[in-house]
Structure formats: C-alpha cells, structure tokens
Amino acid sequence: MTRRFLIATASLLFVASPVLAQRGVGLLDSEGRVSFDHFHTWQEVHGIMESWAWMYPDLTELYPIGKSYLGVDLMLMEVTNEATGPAEDKPAIYLDGGIHAAELTGSEVALYTLGYLLNNYGTDPVVTELLDTRAFYIRPKFNPDGSNLVLTTDQSLRSTVHPVDEDFDGAFDEDPSEDLDGDGWITRMRVPDPEGDACADPADGRIMHPRGEAPSGAHCYRVFPEGIDNDGDGRHSEDGTGGIDMNRNFPRNWDRWHRQPGAGDFPLSEPETYATVKFLNEHRNVAFIIHGHTSGGFVYRLPSASAPSLFNTTDLELILDLSAFYTESTGRPVVPSATHPTEHRYGTLITFGYWDHGVIGWVPEYSPGPESWVPDANDDGEIDESDWHAYNDSAFGGAYFSDWTPFEHPQLGAVEIGGWHRKFWGQNPPAELLLSEVEQQVPWFLHVASRTPLISMSDPRVTAMAENRYRVEVTVSNEGDLATHLTERGHVGRALDDGRLIHQVVAPPTVTLEIEGGRIVEGGDGPLPGGRTTIPHLAGGN
C-alpha cells in the first residue's frame, strides 16, 4: 500500500557528471561550501549546482524547467532525502530569487539556502528532519539574462532583457545609460546651473542635497544619468534595456500597461514566468512560496495584487502567525503588499499562488539600506551621507563612490561625472557584507517548512471476507501544523447536492492500494482508477 499526498508530473532530470561538476571548481571548498565574497553570475551558480548534484546524489535532483528569453536553462534543484520518498510525495517549499535583474541579493539568499541544507544534512537535526519529511524546490536564478547583464555591464534593468519601447517613439532600447568616462561604473552627471535642483555641500562637495535642503552658499547643478541623448528627444537614458516587469506578468489579476506598467502584452508572455507557472501547476505539493527580492529589509505579505477587502480574514491570521518568526529572528517587519482597494499591483506571483493554488507566499525584500549598517561616524544620532562617506572610505577604501570628475560631454559641454555605486550601496549590500545578510534569512525558511501539513498512514489492517475477498483499512493522519488544504482559499470548491465538495482549489489527499495476484473490487466512497481513493482534507495542529 502506498500513499500519495499530492500528485505531481515529473520534469526532465539533469544529473551532473564529474566533468560537468568542474564548472564549480574554485567556487566550492572540499566540503562543498561556497564563499559569499562576491555576487555570482548564472554560469557560476549553475556550476555550483552541478557540483552539488554530483556531491549529494541522494539529496538532489537538478533539472531545467524551461529556457530564458536568451535561451539559458532555467535551472531548479530539488532537495530532499530520496531514501524517505521522492520530493513530489512530500510537502514542499518553493524558493527563488532574482526575478528583478539588479536585485542580486535574492539570488544569493536562494543559493546560500541551498548550500545550507546540503552541507548540514546529517549533522543539524532540524535540517535532517526537514529533508527526511519535506522537500525544497530552489531556483537561485529566476532571470539569468538580466542578472548577468547587471553583473557584467553595470547597465540598469528592471527585469527581463526582452526589448520594449519605453518612450513610445517606435524604437526599442535605443537610449540606455552609458559609461562615458570608462571607469566601469554608470553613475550620474552634474552640470553647473544656479537654478539647478541639486546642490553640492560646501563642506564636502561629493554630497548632493535637494535644492530646498542645501546649506547656504552651495553650488547648484542639473543632474542626469550618465550617458548621452541617443535618440535626440531631449531626455537622457529613458529607454534602456528591457522594460517588462515579470512580477506583473502572472495570470491572476493581470492588467494591461495603462493600469500596470511593465505587465507585458499578455499574462505569461515571458518564458521565465510561463515556466514558473507550469512548474507550480505540475507540483501541487508546494505548500509555501518564498519569492526573493531586494531591497529594503522587510517582507511583503499577502494580499498583493487584490483589494484587501477580498482577502479571507482567517487566512490573514494564519499569514500573520507564520510571519511572526521572521520579525523575531531578524528584527525586520512583515508588511502588507496591498493596502488600497484599487491602487495595488497586478499580476504578481504570490497572488497567483494564493488564488489559484491556495498557497501562501511572501516577497522578502532583502538588504536594508545603508542606514542600517553604516555606523554613526560623527555621533550625532543619525545616519546621513557624511557617515556613508566616512564608512566607505574607512572600511572599503572609497570603492563604492566615484569622485566627481570633469568630462567634456558631446551634448552638454563641461560636466562632472561621479556618485554612488547604488547597485552595491543601497539596492544590494557591499560584497563584503553579503554573507551576514544572506545567512540570517535561513531560520525563518526552516520554520515555515516545519509548519507544512505532514501526512502519515498506519500499517494496513487486513480482514478476510467471504468468497476469497479481503478488506484493507488504514488510518491516515495529518501530523503537521497546517490543514491539508493549506488555507481557507484552498478549501474552496463546488458543492454537490449531497454536500460534498469537488474541484477544490487544493485537491484532497489520495490513498492508493497496490496489490499483486488479485483485483480491486471497491474502494470506499467512489473508487478511482488504479485503486486510488480520495479522502477528505485533514485538519492540522494549528
């Protein structure tokens, strides 16, 4: 007798060979641990995952779930102890990162979590118990194309590299920012102008204040992104690479560009979002979605792309309960993604997960800004830009700021180019602080995983009947915290005249009878083909 909690369709399997695993050489130590001293390209991440697949064959399955816009494999790793059953037979956590190209920390958190699970199985009792009874689906590079563009060129990009006409002039991606001074960074340009809206601090000319907040005697400037006006429309860098926001491209409560900029031409128009929904539809054992973003240092919770008044209050209480440990373990808040009845996002992943699958999802915004990790150098009780410079100079040798340097611009004339490297000073932490950021996320992931439903089944009781027939009975229990329908939304279905529910958002558990040398005559209240019988959803300990 076997039991299937939720049935999933198997995906293409990719097993790493020792030769392929060489792509991870130099990125892992002899114990399979990764150094988080820099942000990783998708090639590095895939090499690391291939190495782990070779090192931990009994805990991992590695495979692509699709291809990116540019044809890169969208790699996902299953993590579970396969000796206790395959991943699809266990409640699972789906964890990703990097849907937005420059939100690099989300990818690093997913990669760190993957390594933490593998490196600690068999020695950490919490990790061991979870991988024996649950599964993790981890996808560090949701958007490999955008991630590499940001890491290797210093271009800015919201999400996919799919070209978009953002300024509606009939051309696509024709006016990106540019590294005019060739220093490897795309920063800002300032042009002297007494009427300019930004003014340099007289005590430290690196610091720019809004005009109304500038000290007396400050020299003022007009400020532009670094680059030229390529299309001659009087604006700088207004139509860079891409323009679609893939976290507005999911099918639940999607809307068009006039209401939701970046939504795409239709739901799931992008191969990355299509692959995600296809995977979740085929893996209905996913109990929670953790959709990693950056930055801010908090977590967005449901509701997201829907009016708060439409959200089930019991499910909201459950979300608050599940979220509380994040604040307890990190000191950071969990806040609603939507607070207004109509002014909210459209087409987000966690909205799809909840309304279509009954699954609770979160959007962690990793990496709080410099005010959380820059010390108060002048001890005045607040963290301002002068403290930023003091810390950048003392701790990093000034690496994250380009001094304002004269440059002869072909269109603007004499300008100065300089400013903060915002990609690693605000949006993501400096690489030197990356490890401390990613490692503090894991305790909450483990806590959430421990709260899933957990079905167990007794040994079969066999009773001989007349005419060479036998009755087989088992007791199926849910030892987990959540009900098997996960949420009140998951329990929703179509009621029949006899009170039974069918077509529930979360399918009820199925018990399967397998026998040799006989045939199945009947199977409870409506047998299914192959000896499968559905049973009602089971409450949990919550």
Coordinates of C-alpha atoms in Angstrom, one line a residue:
M1 CA 0.0 0.0 0.0
T2 CA 1.4 3.4 -0.9
R3 CA 0.2 6.9 -0.2
R4 CA 0.3 9.9 -2.5
F5 CA -0.2 13.2 -0.7
L6 CA -0.3 15.4 -3.8
I7 CA 0.5 14.1 -7.3
A8 CA 3.0 15.9 -9.5
T9 CA 4.2 15.5 -13.0
A10 CA 7.9 14.6 -13.2
S11 CA 10.2 17.1 -15.1
L12 CA 13.2 16.5 -17.2
L13 CA 16.0 15.2 -15.0
F14 CA 19.6 16.5 -15.2
V15 CA 22.3 14.6 -13.4
A16 CA 25.7 16.2 -13.1
S17 CA 28.8 14.3 -14.1
P18 CA 32.3 14.8 -12.5
V19 CA 33.3 16.6 -15.8
L20 CA 30.4 19.0 -15.7
A21 CA 30.9 19.5 -12.0
Q22 CA 34.3 21.0 -12.8
R23 CA 32.4 24.2 -13.6
G24 CA 32.1 24.7 -9.9
V25 CA 35.8 24.2 -9.3
G26 CA 37.2 27.1 -7.3
L27 CA 33.8 28.2 -6.1
L28 CA 33.4 25.4 -3.5
D29 CA 35.8 24.1 -0.9
S30 CA 36.4 20.4 -0.3
E31 CA 33.3 20.1 1.9
G32 CA 31.0 21.6 -0.8
R33 CA 30.8 25.1 0.8
V34 CA 30.6 28.3 -1.2
S35 CA 32.2 31.6 -0.3
F36 CA 29.9 34.5 -0.5
D37 CA 32.5 37.1 -1.1
H38 CA 31.0 38.3 -4.4
F39 CA 27.8 38.2 -6.3
H40 CA 27.6 35.1 -8.6
T41 CA 26.9 35.0 -12.4
W42 CA 24.4 32.5 -13.6
Q43 CA 27.4 30.4 -15.0
E44 CA 28.9 30.3 -11.5
V45 CA 25.6 29.4 -9.9
H46 CA 24.9 26.6 -12.4
G47 CA 28.4 25.3 -11.9
I48 CA 27.9 25.2 -8.2
M49 CA 24.6 23.5 -8.5
E50 CA 26.1 20.9 -10.9
S51 CA 28.8 20.2 -8.3
W52 CA 26.3 19.8 -5.5
A53 CA 24.3 17.4 -7.7
W54 CA 27.4 15.3 -8.0
M55 CA 28.4 15.5 -4.4
Y56 CA 24.9 14.9 -2.9
P57 CA 23.2 12.5 -5.3
D58 CA 20.9 11.1 -2.6
L59 CA 19.6 14.5 -1.7
T60 CA 19.3 16.4 -5.0
E61 CA 17.8 16.3 -8.4
L62 CA 18.8 19.1 -10.8
Y63 CA 16.9 20.0 -14.0
P64 CA 15.8 22.9 -16.2
I65 CA 12.2 23.9 -16.0
G66 CA 12.4 26.0 -19.2
K67 CA 14.7 28.4 -21.0
S68 CA 15.1 32.2 -20.6
Y69 CA 14.5 34.8 -23.3
L70 CA 18.1 34.4 -24.5
G71 CA 17.9 30.6 -24.3
V72 CA 19.6 30.0 -20.9
D73 CA 18.4 26.9 -19.0
L74 CA 16.2 27.9 -16.0
M75 CA 17.8 25.5 -13.5
L76 CA 16.0 24.3 -10.4
M77 CA 17.2 21.9 -7.7
E78 CA 15.0 19.6 -5.7
V79 CA 16.4 18.9 -2.2
T80 CA 15.1 16.0 -0.1
N81 CA 16.2 12.7 1.3
E82 CA 15.2 10.5 -1.5
A83 CA 15.5 7.4 0.7
T84 CA 12.4 8.5 2.5
G85 CA 10.5 9.2 -0.6
P86 CA 10.6 11.4 -3.7
A87 CA 10.1 15.1 -3.5
E88 CA 6.7 15.0 -5.1
D89 CA 5.3 12.8 -2.3
K90 CA 6.3 15.4 0.3
P91 CA 5.1 18.9 1.2
A92 CA 7.5 21.4 -0.3
I93 CA 8.8 25.0 -0.2
Y94 CA 9.4 26.8 -3.5
L95 CA 12.2 29.4 -3.1
D96 CA 13.6 31.6 -5.8
G97 CA 15.5 34.8 -6.3
G98 CA 16.4 37.4 -8.9
I99 CA 13.2 37.9 -10.9
H100 CA 14.3 41.6 -11.0
A101 CA 17.7 41.8 -12.6
A102 CA 19.5 44.1 -10.2
E103 CA 18.0 42.5 -7.1
L104 CA 21.1 40.3 -6.8
T105 CA 20.8 39.5 -3.1
G106 CA 17.6 37.4 -3.7
S107 CA 19.7 35.0 -5.9
E108 CA 22.4 34.9 -3.3
V109 CA 19.9 34.0 -0.5
A110 CA 18.5 31.2 -2.5
L111 CA 22.0 29.9 -3.3
Y112 CA 23.1 30.1 0.3
T113 CA 19.9 28.3 1.5
L114 CA 20.6 25.5 -1.0
G115 CA 24.1 25.1 0.3
Y116 CA 23.0 25.3 3.9
L117 CA 20.5 22.4 3.5
L118 CA 23.0 20.2 1.7
N119 CA 26.0 21.0 3.9
N120 CA 24.1 20.5 7.1
Y121 CA 22.1 17.3 6.4
G122 CA 23.1 14.6 8.8
T123 CA 24.7 16.9 11.3
D124 CA 22.0 19.5 12.0
P125 CA 18.9 17.7 13.5
V126 CA 16.5 20.4 12.2
V127 CA 17.8 20.3 8.6
T128 CA 17.9 16.5 8.7
E129 CA 14.3 16.1 9.9
L130 CA 13.1 18.6 7.4
L131 CA 14.8 16.9 4.4
D132 CA 13.6 13.5 5.6
T133 CA 10.0 14.6 5.6
R134 CA 9.7 17.7 3.3
A135 CA 11.2 18.9 0.1
F136 CA 12.6 22.2 -1.2
Y137 CA 12.5 23.4 -4.8
I138 CA 15.2 26.1 -5.1
R139 CA 15.8 28.3 -8.1
P140 CA 18.5 30.9 -7.5
K141 CA 18.5 32.5 -10.9
F142 CA 14.9 33.2 -11.9
N143 CA 16.2 35.7 -14.5
P144 CA 19.7 34.6 -15.7
D145 CA 19.7 37.0 -18.6
G146 CA 19.0 40.1 -16.6
S147 CA 21.2 39.1 -13.7
N148 CA 24.3 38.7 -15.9
L149 CA 23.6 42.0 -17.8
V150 CA 23.6 43.8 -14.4
L151 CA 26.7 42.0 -13.1
T152 CA 28.9 42.2 -16.2
T153 CA 28.0 45.6 -17.8
D154 CA 26.7 47.8 -15.0
Q155 CA 23.6 48.6 -17.0
S156 CA 20.4 49.1 -15.1
L157 CA 17.5 46.8 -15.8
R158 CA 14.2 46.2 -14.0
S159 CA 13.6 42.6 -15.2
T160 CA 13.9 40.8 -18.5
V161 CA 16.1 41.8 -21.4
H162 CA 13.1 41.5 -23.7
P163 CA 13.2 44.8 -25.7
V164 CA 10.5 47.3 -25.0
D165 CA 9.7 50.8 -26.5
E166 CA 9.5 52.6 -23.1
D167 CA 9.3 56.1 -24.6
F168 CA 6.8 55.3 -27.3
D169 CA 8.9 56.6 -30.2
G170 CA 8.8 53.5 -32.3
A171 CA 12.4 52.3 -31.4
F172 CA 13.3 49.7 -28.8
D173 CA 16.0 50.1 -26.1
E174 CA 17.7 52.8 -28.1
D175 CA 18.6 55.2 -25.2
P176 CA 20.4 53.3 -22.4
S177 CA 22.7 54.8 -19.8
E178 CA 26.4 54.6 -20.8
D179 CA 29.8 54.6 -19.0
L180 CA 31.2 57.7 -20.7
D181 CA 34.3 58.1 -18.6
G182 CA 35.2 54.4 -18.8
D183 CA 35.6 53.8 -15.1
G184 CA 33.5 50.7 -15.1
W185 CA 30.5 52.3 -13.4
I186 CA 27.5 54.1 -14.7
T187 CA 26.8 56.9 -12.2
R188 CA 25.5 60.5 -12.6
M189 CA 26.4 63.7 -14.4
R190 CA 26.1 67.1 -13.0
V191 CA 26.0 70.4 -15.0
P192 CA 26.6 73.7 -13.2
D193 CA 23.3 75.7 -13.1
P194 CA 22.3 78.3 -10.5
E195 CA 18.7 77.2 -11.0
G196 CA 19.5 73.5 -10.7
D197 CA 17.5 71.3 -8.4
A198 CA 20.6 69.7 -6.7
C199 CA 23.3 71.5 -4.8
A200 CA 26.7 70.4 -3.5
D201 CA 27.5 70.5 0.2
P202 CA 30.1 73.3 0.8
A203 CA 31.9 71.2 3.4
D204 CA 32.0 68.0 1.2
G205 CA 31.4 68.6 -2.5
R206 CA 30.7 64.9 -3.0
I207 CA 27.4 65.2 -1.2
M208 CA 24.4 66.5 -3.2
H209 CA 21.3 68.0 -1.4
P210 CA 17.9 68.8 -2.9
R211 CA 17.8 72.5 -3.6
G212 CA 15.4 73.3 -0.8
E213 CA 17.6 71.5 1.8
A214 CA 21.0 72.7 0.6
P215 CA 23.2 74.7 3.1
S216 CA 23.8 78.4 2.3
G217 CA 26.5 79.0 -0.3
A218 CA 26.1 75.7 -2.0
H219 CA 26.8 75.5 -5.8
C220 CA 23.8 74.0 -7.7
Y221 CA 23.6 71.7 -10.7
R222 CA 21.3 69.9 -13.1
V223 CA 21.8 66.2 -12.6
F224 CA 21.4 63.5 -15.3
P225 CA 22.1 59.8 -15.6
E226 CA 25.5 59.1 -17.1
G227 CA 25.1 58.9 -20.9
I228 CA 24.1 60.8 -24.0
D229 CA 20.7 61.5 -25.5
N230 CA 20.9 58.9 -28.2
D231 CA 17.6 59.5 -29.8
G232 CA 17.6 63.3 -29.7
D233 CA 14.4 63.7 -27.8
G234 CA 15.9 65.9 -25.1
R235 CA 15.9 63.1 -22.4
H236 CA 18.8 61.0 -21.2
S237 CA 18.7 57.2 -20.7
E238 CA 14.9 57.0 -20.8
D239 CA 14.7 53.8 -22.9
G240 CA 17.3 51.4 -21.7
T241 CA 17.4 47.6 -22.0
G242 CA 14.1 45.8 -21.5
G243 CA 11.1 47.3 -19.7
I244 CA 8.8 44.4 -18.8
D245 CA 8.4 43.6 -15.1
M246 CA 8.0 39.9 -14.9
N247 CA 6.4 40.1 -11.4
R248 CA 3.5 41.9 -13.1
N249 CA 3.2 39.1 -15.8
F250 CA 1.4 36.4 -13.8
P251 CA -2.1 35.4 -14.8
R252 CA -4.1 36.1 -11.6
N253 CA -5.5 39.7 -11.6
W254 CA -3.3 40.7 -14.5
D255 CA -4.0 44.0 -16.3
R256 CA -2.6 45.9 -19.3
W257 CA 0.1 48.5 -19.4
H258 CA -2.3 51.5 -19.0
R259 CA -3.1 50.2 -15.5
Q260 CA 0.0 48.2 -14.7
P261 CA 3.3 49.4 -16.4
G262 CA 5.6 46.5 -17.3
A263 CA 2.8 43.9 -17.4
G264 CA 3.8 42.5 -20.8
D265 CA 1.5 42.0 -23.8
F266 CA -0.5 39.2 -22.1
P267 CA -0.2 37.0 -19.0
L268 CA 2.8 34.7 -19.1
S269 CA 4.1 36.3 -22.2
E270 CA 7.7 35.7 -20.9
P271 CA 9.3 32.3 -21.0
E272 CA 10.5 32.7 -17.4
T273 CA 7.0 33.3 -16.0
Y274 CA 5.5 30.6 -18.1
A275 CA 8.0 28.1 -16.9
T276 CA 7.3 29.1 -13.3
V277 CA 3.5 28.7 -13.5
K278 CA 3.9 25.4 -15.4
F279 CA 6.2 24.1 -12.7
L280 CA 3.8 25.1 -9.9
N281 CA 0.9 23.6 -11.7
E282 CA 2.8 20.3 -12.1
H283 CA 4.0 20.3 -8.4
R284 CA 0.9 20.7 -6.3
N285 CA 2.8 19.6 -3.3
V286 CA 4.2 23.1 -2.9
A287 CA 2.8 24.5 0.4
F288 CA 4.6 27.9 0.5
I289 CA 6.2 30.3 -2.0
I290 CA 9.1 32.5 -1.0
H291 CA 9.8 34.9 -3.9
G292 CA 13.1 36.6 -3.1
H293 CA 13.5 40.3 -4.0
T294 CA 15.8 43.2 -2.9
S295 CA 15.9 45.7 -1.2
G296 CA 14.5 47.4 1.9
G297 CA 15.0 45.0 4.7
F298 CA 11.4 43.7 5.2
V299 CA 8.9 41.2 3.8
Y300 CA 5.8 41.8 1.8
R301 CA 2.9 39.6 2.7
L302 CA -0.5 38.9 1.1
P303 CA -2.7 40.4 -0.1
S304 CA -0.7 41.7 -3.0
A305 CA -2.5 42.2 -6.3
S306 CA -6.0 42.4 -5.0
A307 CA -8.2 44.5 -2.7
P308 CA -7.6 43.8 1.0
S309 CA -11.4 43.5 1.5
L310 CA -11.4 40.4 -0.7
F311 CA -9.0 38.6 1.4
N312 CA -10.1 35.9 3.8
T313 CA -9.6 37.0 7.5
T314 CA -8.8 33.5 8.7
D315 CA -6.1 33.2 6.1
L316 CA -4.8 36.6 7.1
E317 CA -4.5 35.5 10.7
L318 CA -2.6 32.4 9.6
I319 CA -0.2 34.6 7.5
L320 CA 0.5 36.9 10.4
D321 CA 1.2 33.8 12.6
L322 CA 3.6 32.3 10.1
S323 CA 5.3 35.7 9.5
A324 CA 5.9 36.4 13.2
F325 CA 9.0 34.3 13.4
Y326 CA 10.7 36.4 10.6
T327 CA 10.4 39.5 12.8
E328 CA 11.5 37.6 15.8
S329 CA 14.6 36.1 14.1
T330 CA 15.7 39.1 12.1
G331 CA 14.2 42.1 13.8
R332 CA 12.6 43.2 10.5
P333 CA 9.0 43.9 9.7
V334 CA 6.4 42.0 7.6
V335 CA 4.1 44.4 5.9
P336 CA 1.1 44.1 3.6
S337 CA 1.8 44.3 -0.2
A338 CA -1.6 45.9 -0.9
T339 CA -3.5 48.3 1.4
H340 CA -5.8 50.2 -1.0
P341 CA -8.9 48.7 -2.7
T342 CA -7.8 49.7 -6.2
E343 CA -4.3 51.1 -6.1
H344 CA -2.3 47.9 -5.9
R345 CA 0.0 45.8 -8.1
Y346 CA -1.4 43.5 -10.7
G347 CA -0.2 40.0 -11.9
T348 CA 2.2 39.1 -9.0
L349 CA 3.4 35.6 -8.4
I350 CA 2.2 35.3 -4.8
T351 CA -1.3 36.5 -5.8
F352 CA -1.4 33.7 -8.4
G353 CA -0.1 31.2 -5.8
Y354 CA -2.8 32.1 -3.3
W355 CA -5.9 32.4 -5.5
D356 CA -5.1 29.6 -7.9
H357 CA -3.4 27.1 -5.6
G358 CA -4.4 28.2 -2.1
V359 CA -0.7 28.7 -1.3
I360 CA 0.6 31.4 1.0
G361 CA 3.5 33.3 -0.5
W362 CA 5.9 36.1 0.7
V363 CA 8.1 38.6 -1.1
P364 CA 11.2 39.2 1.1
E365 CA 12.9 42.5 0.2
Y366 CA 16.4 41.6 1.4
S367 CA 19.1 44.1 2.2
P368 CA 18.1 47.2 4.2
G369 CA 19.7 50.4 3.1
P370 CA 23.0 52.0 4.4
E371 CA 21.2 53.5 7.4
S372 CA 21.1 50.0 8.9
W373 CA 24.7 49.0 8.5
V374 CA 26.7 52.3 8.3
P375 CA 27.9 53.5 11.8
D376 CA 27.3 57.0 13.1
A377 CA 30.7 58.4 12.4
N378 CA 30.1 61.9 13.8
D379 CA 28.0 60.5 16.7
D380 CA 25.1 63.0 16.0
G381 CA 22.4 60.4 16.5
E382 CA 21.5 60.0 12.8
I383 CA 23.0 58.3 9.7
D384 CA 23.4 60.7 6.8
E385 CA 25.5 60.8 3.7
S386 CA 28.6 62.2 5.5
D387 CA 28.5 58.9 7.6
W388 CA 28.2 56.9 4.4
H389 CA 31.4 58.5 3.0
A390 CA 33.3 58.1 6.3
Y391 CA 32.4 54.3 6.4
N392 CA 33.0 53.8 2.6
D393 CA 36.4 55.5 3.0
S394 CA 37.5 53.6 6.2
A395 CA 36.0 50.2 5.5
F396 CA 36.2 49.9 1.7
G397 CA 38.9 52.4 0.6
G398 CA 36.2 54.5 -1.1
A399 CA 35.4 51.7 -3.5
Y400 CA 31.7 52.4 -3.7
F401 CA 31.8 56.1 -4.7
S402 CA 33.2 57.6 -7.8
D403 CA 34.5 61.1 -7.2
W404 CA 33.1 63.9 -9.3
T405 CA 35.5 64.2 -12.3
P406 CA 35.4 66.8 -15.1
F407 CA 34.3 65.4 -18.5
E408 CA 33.5 67.1 -21.9
H409 CA 30.1 65.9 -22.9
P410 CA 29.3 65.9 -26.6
Q411 CA 25.9 67.4 -26.0
L412 CA 26.0 69.2 -22.6
G413 CA 29.5 70.5 -22.7
A414 CA 31.5 70.7 -19.5
V415 CA 30.1 68.2 -16.9
E416 CA 31.3 66.3 -13.9
I417 CA 30.7 62.5 -13.7
G418 CA 30.5 60.7 -10.3
G419 CA 28.3 59.4 -7.5
W420 CA 27.4 56.4 -5.5
H421 CA 27.5 52.9 -7.0
R422 CA 23.9 52.4 -6.0
K423 CA 23.8 48.8 -7.2
F424 CA 26.0 47.8 -4.3
W425 CA 25.3 50.7 -1.9
G426 CA 21.7 50.6 -1.2
Q427 CA 19.9 48.2 -3.5
N428 CA 22.3 45.4 -2.6
P429 CA 24.9 45.4 0.2
P430 CA 28.6 45.7 -0.5
A431 CA 30.0 42.3 -1.3
E432 CA 32.0 42.4 2.0
L433 CA 28.6 42.4 3.9
L434 CA 26.8 39.9 1.7
L435 CA 27.3 36.8 3.9
S436 CA 25.9 38.5 7.0
E437 CA 22.8 39.4 5.0
V438 CA 22.1 36.1 3.4
E439 CA 22.7 33.8 6.4
Q440 CA 20.2 35.5 8.7
Q441 CA 17.3 34.6 6.3
V442 CA 17.5 30.8 6.7
P443 CA 16.0 30.3 10.2
W444 CA 12.6 31.6 9.0
F445 CA 12.7 29.4 5.9
L446 CA 13.2 26.4 8.1
H447 CA 10.5 27.5 10.5
V448 CA 8.0 27.9 7.7
A449 CA 8.9 24.5 6.2
S450 CA 8.3 22.9 9.6
R451 CA 4.7 24.2 9.6
T452 CA 3.5 22.4 6.5
P453 CA 1.0 19.5 6.5
L454 CA 2.6 16.2 7.2
I455 CA 0.6 13.1 6.3
S456 CA 1.2 9.7 7.9
M457 CA -0.5 6.4 7.4
S458 CA -0.9 3.4 9.7
D459 CA 0.0 -0.1 8.7
P460 CA -2.8 -1.8 6.8
R461 CA -5.4 -3.9 8.7
V462 CA -6.4 -6.8 6.5
T463 CA -9.7 -8.7 7.3
A464 CA -10.7 -11.8 5.5
M465 CA -14.3 -11.6 4.0
A466 CA -16.5 -14.2 2.2
E467 CA -15.7 -15.6 -1.3
N468 CA -12.0 -15.0 -1.1
R469 CA -12.3 -11.3 -0.6
Y470 CA -10.4 -9.1 1.8
R471 CA -11.0 -5.7 3.3
V472 CA -7.9 -3.5 3.7
E473 CA -8.2 -0.5 6.1
V474 CA -5.7 2.2 7.0
T475 CA -5.8 5.3 9.2
V476 CA -4.5 8.4 7.5
S477 CA -3.4 11.3 9.8
N478 CA -2.1 14.8 9.4
E479 CA 0.7 15.3 11.9
G480 CA 1.6 18.7 10.6
D481 CA 0.6 22.2 11.6
L482 CA -1.4 23.2 8.6
A483 CA -4.5 21.5 7.3
T484 CA -4.0 19.6 4.0
H485 CA -6.0 22.3 2.2
L486 CA -3.4 24.8 3.5
T487 CA -5.7 27.8 3.6
E488 CA -9.4 28.6 3.6
R489 CA -8.9 29.6 0.0
G490 CA -7.5 26.1 -0.7
H491 CA -10.7 24.6 0.7
V492 CA -13.0 26.4 -1.8
G493 CA -14.7 24.1 -4.2
R494 CA -18.0 23.4 -6.0
A495 CA -20.7 21.9 -3.7
L496 CA -22.7 19.0 -4.9
D497 CA -26.3 18.3 -3.7
D498 CA -25.1 15.8 -1.1
G499 CA -22.8 18.4 0.4
R500 CA -19.5 17.0 -1.0
L501 CA -17.0 19.5 -2.5
I502 CA -15.4 18.8 -5.8
H503 CA -12.8 20.8 -7.9
Q504 CA -11.3 22.2 -4.7
V505 CA -8.5 24.8 -5.1
V506 CA -6.3 22.3 -3.3
A507 CA -7.1 18.7 -4.2
P508 CA -7.8 16.4 -1.3
P509 CA -5.4 13.6 -0.4
T510 CA -5.5 10.4 -2.3
V511 CA -4.8 6.9 -0.9
T512 CA -3.6 4.3 -3.4
L513 CA -3.9 0.5 -2.9
E514 CA -1.4 -1.7 -4.8
I515 CA -1.8 -5.5 -4.8
E516 CA -0.4 -8.5 -6.5
G517 CA -2.3 -11.5 -7.6
G518 CA -5.8 -10.0 -7.2
R519 CA -8.0 -7.2 -8.3
I520 CA -9.7 -4.3 -6.5
V521 CA -13.5 -4.7 -6.2
E522 CA -14.4 -1.4 -4.5
G523 CA -12.5 1.5 -2.8
G524 CA -14.6 3.4 -0.3
D525 CA -16.9 6.3 -1.4
G526 CA -16.2 6.2 -5.1
P527 CA -13.1 4.3 -6.3
L528 CA -10.7 5.9 -8.7
P529 CA -8.8 4.1 -11.5
G530 CA -5.9 2.0 -10.3
G531 CA -7.1 1.6 -6.7
R532 CA -6.9 5.3 -5.8
T533 CA -9.4 6.7 -3.3
T534 CA -9.8 10.3 -2.3
I535 CA -10.3 11.1 1.4
P536 CA -11.5 14.4 2.9
H537 CA -9.0 17.1 3.8
L538 CA -7.4 16.7 7.2
A539 CA -7.1 19.4 9.8
G540 CA -3.7 20.2 11.2
G541 CA -2.4 21.1 14.6
N542 CA -2.8 24.8 14.1

